[in-house]
Amino acid sequence: MLLMQDAVLWVKKHSKIFKNIFLMAVVVIVARELLSIGKTISMEQLKESFKEIAPYKMGIMALVGILAVLPMTGYDFILNKMLNLDHKLGYIIETSWLVNTINNLAGFGGLVSIGLRSEFYTKDREGKEVLGALSKILLFLEAGLSLFGLISFFMVLTDKASPFVQQYWPWLIGGGLYFPVVYLVTFLKKKGILGGLTPKYRLALTATSFLEWLGVVVTFCVIGWLMGIEVSLWDLVPLFIASSIIGIVSMIPGALGSFDVMMILGLTSLGVPRADVVVWLLFFRLFYYLVPFVIGLVLFFKNIWSQVNDRYSGIPRNLTLEVFHKVEVFLMYFSGIMIVLLATIPQGFTEIQWLKSLNIFHYHLVAQFPNIILGFSLLIMGRGIAAQVKRAYFPTIFLLVVAIVYTIFFSSSIFASVVLGIILIMIIFSRSELYREQLVYSWQWMTVDGLIIGALAILYVTIGVYNSPVFPHHHRGPQLSFMVFPSERLWLFGLLGIFVIAFFMLLFLRYLEGKKQEIGTDLDEARILHILETYGGNITSQLAFLGDKSIYIYNDGADDTVFLQFVTYNNKCVVMGDPSGKESDFKAALEQFINEADVWCYQAIFYECDAKSVTVLHELGYDFIKMGEEAYVDLENFTTSGKKMKGTRAVINKISREGYRFDVLQPPFDAATMASLKEISDSWLKGRKEKGFSMGFFSESYLQRGPIAVVFNQEDEIVSFANLMPTYSKDVGTIDLMRHHSEKAPSGCMDFLFINLFDYLKEAGVRYFDLGMAPLANVGHSRKSFTQERIANLVYEFGSHFYSFQGLREYKEKYASKWVPRYTLYHRDSWIAYVMIAILLVDNQSVTISEKRGKMS
C-alpha cells in the first residue's frame, strides 16, 4: 500500500514532465503522419488531377471536408456541460477543432484526443474529475462507426451488394457490436469510470459520434461523385466502414496504410481504375485530413498569438495588421496592373520572359471587356483600401468575390484564385485597419493613381493606334511584336471598358468622399479669450481673431484649455504656430487633433513651431524640418550706440529733427483714425491683395483689439503704423501689420518706429521683441543638410517672387540679439514636396475681409 501511495505521489510530482513527454510524442506522431502522407502524394499527380477537375469542384470538396469536422465539436460542448464550465463558444470551437484534426491524423483509437483534452481542461477542474468525464467520452468516440457497421451489415445482406463486399460481414458485425455493449455497460454502471452517465449525455454522445462518421462517409462519397466515379452506395459504404474498422483495430496513425490498402483492393475489384482510386484517396486525405488540420493549426497559432499579443500590450497585433494592410494594398494594385496588362499586351506575356514569370492570371482573350473592367476596378478599390476608408470594405469584398468566381471559371490558374482569396482573407481579418470616415483625395494619391492608371490607359490607346490599319506597319521591328493585338474589335471593347471604368471611378470616389466632413469650427471669440486670459498664449495666438482660419478647441473634460488655428487645403490641415493655452495639455490636445483629422482623412501640418512642439509631435509620429529662424531683440541690452547702428542713428536723428514723432494709441479707435490707417494701408498695398494665415490683414475689428504704434508727421497726420499683438505674456512683445504711406512717410520711417517701440515695450517690462521669422534662414544650404530641407529650399526658391527672403534676413540682422529656430512638422507618410507646396499656397493665398473659415481649395 505504501509503495502504491509513493508511486502516486511520484507521478503527481512529475506530472509536468509526463505532460511534456505526451505533447512531444503527439508532435512526433503528427509530423511522422504528415511525412507519410507527403510520401503517398505525388506532386505531379496532384497537378494533373487539379487540371482535370474543375476548380469549383475542388472548392466543394474542401467545403464538405471542413463541414465534416464540425460535428466533432459536439464532444467538447458535452464535456463543458459535464464539467460545469462556462467557456465561450469561440474557445470551445477552436479547442475542439484543433484536438479533433490532430486526432484524425494521429489516430490511436481516440487516445490522442483524450490526452489533448485533458491538457486543455485540467487547468479548470481537478485532473481526476476531467479524466473521469474524458473516459466516458472515449467510450463513445467509435459509437458512430459501430452504428454504421450495423447499418452496413444489413446492407451487405441484401442482393444489392456485390459478392466481394459481402465477404467483409464479419468485420461489420464485429464492429457493429461495439456500440450495444458500450451502451449496455454505461447503462448498468451507476458509478465509476464507466458509469454515471445520464440518458441525456449517452444520447448526445451517440448522436455526436454518428454525425461525425456520417460526415466522414459523406466526404468520401462526395469526392468520388465529383470525380465522376460511379460506385454503388451498397458497395461503397460497407467497404469504407469495413476498411475503417480494420484501420482502427490496427491502431495505425490515421489508419494510414491498412485503410488505403483495403480501399484500393476493394475499389479496384469493383471495377474502378487503380489510378482513380489513388487520386480519390489522395483528395480524401487532402480535404478531410490536411485542410482541416491546417485550419486547426491556424486556430492554434491564433490562440498562441493572442497570449503573446496580450503580454506585449497589443503591439504585435497592431504591427501585423499594419503589415497585412500594406501587403493587401500591394497585391490589389499588382493584380489590377497585371490583369490590365494581360488585356493590353497579351502577346507580351508569351514573348517577354519577365512578364511571363510575373503573370499569375491566364484569362482568355474573349474576356477582353471584363478583364479591363476587373483590372481597373481592383486599382480603384485598392485606393479605397490604401486610404483605409470604412466605406471601401463591402464594395471591395464584393469585387474580390466576383474576381475569384471569374478567375475560377475563366482562368486555368489556381494560383491566381489563391492570391485573390488571400487578399480577401487579409482584408476581412484586417477590417479594423479601415477606420477613416471619408476619403479626401490627396495630391499624393492622385499622383500615384494618375501615374499607374494613366500609364495603363495610354499604353492601351497606343496599342490601338499601333495596330490601326493606317499605321505604317512596315516600320515594325521584331522587338515590338508583343504590341500586336489580336483584333481591332477586341481592342474597341477594351477601350469601351476604360470609359466605363472611368465613369465608375468618379462614382466610387464620390461614394468614398461621403458628405465631406470638415474638422474645427468657426471663430468663437468668447471661448478663445477665455483660454488666452486664463492659461496664456503666444506670439501667434492673436491671429485667431482674424477669422480666416478654422479653430480647434481642446476640452480637458471640465474646461476649454487649448486651441489651435489652421487652414484646410486639399487633405492638409496647416496649423499656424504652436498651440495656445494650458501648456500641460498641449500633448493631449495635439494628439486629439491629429487623431480626429486622421479619422476624417486629413493630415495635419504644423508650421512655424518651436522646439517644444517638435519634441511632442516627434513622439506622435511626425518628422520635422527647419523652416527658418525668428529674430529676437533683447530689449534690456539693446542700444543704438556702436559702429553697427551708426547709419540707423543718423536716420532716426534726421527724422526727429524734421518734426516726426512716435506715439502708441489705445483702443477703441474712432472712425477718423481708422480712415487714416485704411488710407495708409491702401497706399502701402498699391493694389496688391491682402494675405492672411501667418500674418494679419487690414481689418477694423482686428485692429480694435489692441494698441497701435503710430508715427505722426509735422501736420499731426499718421504716416506709419504697426499694431501691437497681445501675446498674453510679459516675456515677449511683437507686432503684426507694419505699414507706411508710400508718399507721406519719410525714408527710414520703419527704423524710427522700431527704435521707439523698443523703448516703449522696455518701459512696459517686456523682455524680448519678436521681429518675426526669416524664412529659410540657414536652411538647406549645406551639402550635409537633410534632403527634406534641401527640397524645401528648392520649393521656396521657386516661390521667391512672393517674398524677398534674403532681404528680410539682412534687415532683421541689424536688430536681432539672437535667432530662435522655427520648424515645420509633417506626418512621416507625407511627401515633403507636397507639404511645402501646401504651405506655400496657404501662406500666400489672398484673403478677403469677409472670410470666416479656414478653408481653401
Coordinates of C-alpha atoms in Angstrom, one line a residue, residues 115 124 151 183 475 582 586 622 648 656 698 770 794:
G115 CA -4.8 13.3 -23.8
D124 CA -10.2 24.5 -15.0
I151 CA -26.2 -0.5 -41.0
Y183 CA -24.4 1.4 -24.2
H475 CA 8.3 50.1 -89.5
K582 CA -2.5 75.5 -21.0
F586 CA -0.6 70.6 -25.3
Y622 CA 6.0 63.4 -37.1
T648 CA 20.4 103.8 -38.1
S656 CA 13.2 113.5 -35.3
F698 CA -6.3 95.2 -42.5
D770 CA 10.0 89.3 -31.7
L794 CA 14.0 74.5 -53.8

